[in-house]
mmCIF file of C-alpha atoms in Angstrom:
data_model
loop_
_atom_site.group_PDB
_atom_site.id
_atom_site.type_symbol
_atom_site.label_atom_id
_atom_site.label_comp_id
_atom_site.label_asym_id
_atom_site.label_seq_id
_atom_site.Cartn_x
_atom_site.Cartn_y
_atom_site.Cartn_z
ATOM 1 C CA UNK T 762 124.524 84.794 81.379
ATOM 2 C CA UNK T 763 122.712 86.631 78.953
ATOM 3 C CA UNK T 764 118.777 85.839 79.164
ATOM 4 C CA UNK T 765 117.298 86.794 75.395
ATOM 5 C CA UNK T 766 114.124 85.595 76.099
ATOM 6 C CA UNK T 767 111.889 86.111 79.567
ATOM 7 C CA UNK T 768 110.609 82.556 79.060
ATOM 8 C CA UNK T 769 113.707 80.559 78.805
ATOM 9 C CA UNK T 770 114.148 81.640 82.402
ATOM 10 C CA UNK T 771 111.013 81.228 84.032
ATOM 11 C CA UNK T 772 111.349 78.008 85.561
ATOM 12 C CA UNK T 773 114.928 78.520 86.866
ATOM 13 C CA UNK T 774 113.681 81.828 88.169
ATOM 14 C CA UNK T 775 110.747 80.843 89.746
ATOM 15 C CA UNK T 776 112.918 78.320 91.291
ATOM 16 C CA UNK T 777 115.458 80.471 92.782
ATOM 17 C CA UNK T 778 112.554 82.841 94.268
ATOM 18 C CA UNK T 779 111.363 79.871 95.652
ATOM 19 C CA UNK T 780 114.108 78.948 97.496
ATOM 20 C CA UNK T 781 114.664 82.652 98.629
ATOM 21 C CA UNK T 782 110.953 82.310 99.786
ATOM 22 C CA UNK T 783 111.510 79.000 101.920
ATOM 23 C CA UNK T 784 114.773 79.992 103.701
ATOM 24 C CA UNK T 785 112.602 83.451 104.683
ATOM 25 C CA UNK T 786 109.361 81.846 106.161
ATOM 26 C CA UNK T 787 111.908 79.480 107.676
ATOM 27 C CA UNK T 788 113.545 82.252 109.584
ATOM 28 C CA UNK T 789 110.480 84.030 110.244
ATOM 29 C CA UNK T 790 109.391 84.161 114.358
ATOM 30 C CA UNK T 791 106.840 81.816 114.702
ATOM 31 C CA UNK T 792 103.415 84.409 115.349
ATOM 32 C CA UNK T 793 100.255 84.113 117.744
ATOM 33 C CA UNK T 794 96.621 83.567 116.472
ATOM 34 C CA UNK T 795 96.475 88.035 116.385
ATOM 35 C CA UNK T 796 99.134 88.034 114.463
ATOM 36 C CA UNK T 797 97.887 85.130 111.711
ATOM 37 C CA UNK T 798 95.827 87.586 109.568
ATOM 38 C CA UNK T 799 99.134 90.024 109.139
ATOM 39 C CA UNK T 800 101.212 87.060 108.969
ATOM 40 C CA UNK T 801 99.299 86.058 106.073
ATOM 41 C CA UNK T 802 99.031 89.714 104.280
ATOM 42 C CA UNK T 803 103.133 90.101 104.952
ATOM 43 C CA UNK T 804 103.711 86.854 103.562
ATOM 44 C CA UNK T 805 101.651 87.819 100.312
ATOM 45 C CA UNK T 806 103.477 90.858 100.290
ATOM 46 C CA UNK T 807 106.848 89.149 100.289
ATOM 47 C CA UNK T 808 105.830 86.343 97.718
ATOM 48 C CA UNK T 809 104.823 89.173 95.295
ATOM 49 C CA UNK T 810 107.650 91.204 95.946
ATOM 50 C CA UNK T 811 109.883 88.252 95.361
ATOM 51 C CA UNK T 812 108.157 86.710 92.702
ATOM 52 C CA UNK T 813 107.714 90.005 90.609
ATOM 53 C CA UNK T 814 111.453 91.335 91.326
ATOM 54 C CA UNK T 815 113.078 87.482 90.382
ATOM 55 C CA UNK T 816 111.381 87.794 87.000
ATOM 56 C CA UNK T 817 112.778 91.332 85.764
ATOM 57 C CA UNK T 818 115.751 90.040 87.312
ATOM 58 C CA UNK T 819 115.843 87.756 84.612
ATOM 59 C CA UNK T 820 114.103 89.106 81.819
ATOM 60 C CA UNK T 821 115.954 92.352 82.127
ATOM 61 C CA UNK T 822 119.422 90.312 82.937
ATOM 62 C CA UNK T 823 120.228 92.593 85.999
ATOM 63 C CA UNK T 824 121.246 91.071 90.305
ATOM 64 C CA UNK T 825 118.910 91.660 92.932
ATOM 65 C CA UNK T 826 120.156 92.807 95.749
ATOM 66 C CA UNK T 827 118.266 94.136 99.164
ATOM 67 C CA UNK T 828 118.697 97.903 98.351
ATOM 68 C CA UNK T 829 116.287 97.053 95.208
ATOM 69 C CA UNK T 830 114.159 94.952 97.355
ATOM 70 C CA UNK T 831 114.076 97.538 99.900
ATOM 71 C CA UNK T 832 113.443 100.476 96.886
ATOM 72 C CA UNK T 833 110.283 98.657 96.327
ATOM 73 C CA UNK T 834 108.833 98.365 99.222
ATOM 74 C CA UNK T 835 106.872 102.172 99.602
ATOM 75 C CA UNK T 836 103.175 101.122 97.865
ATOM 76 C CA UNK T 837 104.066 104.192 94.780
ATOM 77 C CA UNK T 838 106.914 101.774 93.845
ATOM 78 C CA UNK T 839 104.962 99.057 94.108
ATOM 79 C CA UNK T 840 102.100 99.969 91.987
ATOM 80 C CA UNK T 841 104.854 101.412 89.450
ATOM 81 C CA UNK T 842 106.119 97.737 89.679
ATOM 82 C CA UNK T 843 102.470 96.349 88.688
ATOM 83 C CA UNK T 844 102.633 98.670 86.270
ATOM 84 C CA UNK T 845 105.566 97.965 84.736
ATOM 85 C CA UNK T 846 104.424 93.916 84.465
ATOM 86 C CA UNK T 847 101.314 94.702 83.441
ATOM 87 C CA UNK T 848 102.606 97.392 80.506
ATOM 88 C CA UNK T 849 105.521 94.712 79.086
ATOM 89 C CA UNK T 850 102.978 91.651 79.239
ATOM 90 C CA UNK T 851 105.121 89.988 81.828
ATOM 91 C CA UNK T 852 103.575 86.346 82.194
ATOM 92 C CA UNK T 853 101.002 85.970 84.501
ATOM 93 C CA UNK T 854 103.073 83.837 87.246
ATOM 94 C CA UNK T 855 105.096 87.296 87.636
ATOM 95 C CA UNK T 856 102.435 89.765 88.098
ATOM 96 C CA UNK T 857 99.513 87.624 89.585
ATOM 97 C CA UNK T 858 100.888 87.856 93.429
ATOM 98 C CA UNK T 859 101.318 91.577 93.002
ATOM 99 C CA UNK T 860 97.845 92.074 91.673
ATOM 100 C CA UNK T 861 95.803 89.925 94.446
ATOM 101 C CA UNK T 862 98.177 91.263 97.049
ATOM 102 C CA UNK T 863 96.662 94.855 95.885
ATOM 103 C CA UNK T 864 93.193 93.395 95.577
ATOM 104 C CA UNK T 865 93.025 92.734 99.340
ATOM 105 C CA UNK T 866 94.716 95.811 100.188
ATOM 106 C CA UNK T 867 92.577 97.733 102.191
ATOM 107 C CA UNK T 868 90.696 99.926 100.371
ATOM 108 C CA UNK T 869 93.092 100.184 97.497
ATOM 109 C CA UNK T 870 90.992 99.881 94.610
ATOM 110 C CA UNK T 871 93.069 97.961 91.896
ATOM 111 C CA UNK T 872 90.810 99.323 89.132
ATOM 112 C CA UNK T 873 92.407 102.847 89.590
ATOM 113 C CA UNK T 874 95.301 101.757 89.315
ATOM 114 C CA UNK T 875 96.135 104.214 86.783
ATOM 115 C CA UNK T 876 94.442 107.070 87.968
ATOM 116 C CA UNK T 877 95.849 109.779 89.312
ATOM 117 C CA UNK T 878 93.830 108.824 92.681
ATOM 118 C CA UNK T 879 95.035 109.151 95.908
ATOM 119 C CA UNK T 880 95.324 106.599 98.278
ATOM 120 C CA UNK T 881 93.576 105.828 101.448
ATOM 121 C CA UNK T 882 94.658 107.060 105.079
ATOM 122 C CA UNK T 883 93.895 103.186 105.690
ATOM 123 C CA UNK T 884 95.415 101.823 102.564
ATOM 124 C CA UNK T 885 98.635 103.634 103.383
ATOM 125 C CA UNK T 886 98.606 102.579 106.908
ATOM 126 C CA UNK T 887 98.285 98.919 105.695
ATOM 127 C CA UNK T 888 100.456 98.673 103.543
ATOM 128 C CA UNK T 889 103.629 101.432 105.432
ATOM 129 C CA UNK T 890 102.866 98.204 108.795
ATOM 130 C CA UNK T 891 103.480 95.092 106.460
ATOM 131 C CA UNK T 892 106.641 96.996 105.015
ATOM 132 C CA UNK T 893 107.872 97.995 108.290
ATOM 133 C CA UNK T 894 107.536 94.432 109.962
ATOM 134 C CA UNK T 895 109.346 92.997 106.280
ATOM 135 C CA UNK T 896 111.596 95.951 106.995
ATOM 136 C CA UNK T 897 112.877 94.761 110.436
ATOM 137 C CA UNK T 898 112.568 91.049 109.409
ATOM 138 C CA UNK T 899 114.916 91.665 106.112
ATOM 139 C CA UNK T 900 117.135 93.578 108.921
ATOM 140 C CA UNK T 901 117.400 90.308 110.784
ATOM 141 C CA UNK T 902 117.516 88.363 107.727
ATOM 142 C CA UNK T 903 120.940 90.199 106.563
ATOM 143 C CA UNK T 904 122.870 89.756 109.890
ATOM 144 C CA UNK T 905 122.009 85.746 110.505
ATOM 145 C CA UNK T 906 124.886 83.637 109.711
ATOM 146 C CA UNK T 907 123.438 80.488 107.317
ATOM 147 C CA UNK T 908 126.816 79.275 107.869
ATOM 148 C CA UNK T 909 127.825 77.957 110.702
ATOM 149 C CA UNK T 910 131.682 78.486 110.638
#
């Protein structure tokens, strides 16, 4: 399927993303109150990444793979994806979750997004912890049979 205009595929793109998100959330282990705060941040990261990558997939007519998801997880790559979204004027629904995630990432100054300012160690530690948790989940997710048979 060739998509000539990104808005033409927006509805189905985000329907696909919603299905992926709901499936991933259903497979997430239950968390206690202490882990709930980190779970919210992890959900925000996952939500932001999936919305952006699903939009990019539809816009560029490329397949979304686990390799693409994992290569987008490091903070520098995530920020670069956000910059791409702004530069190419993606729809707000595609980049806003990324903006929200970055705005809530401790020590990250979203106003300095294009400046060569190094991120604080706390920012790197927090994002690193979250992507490790997401990586563990993705490993479990990829090994979970979706159809019993």
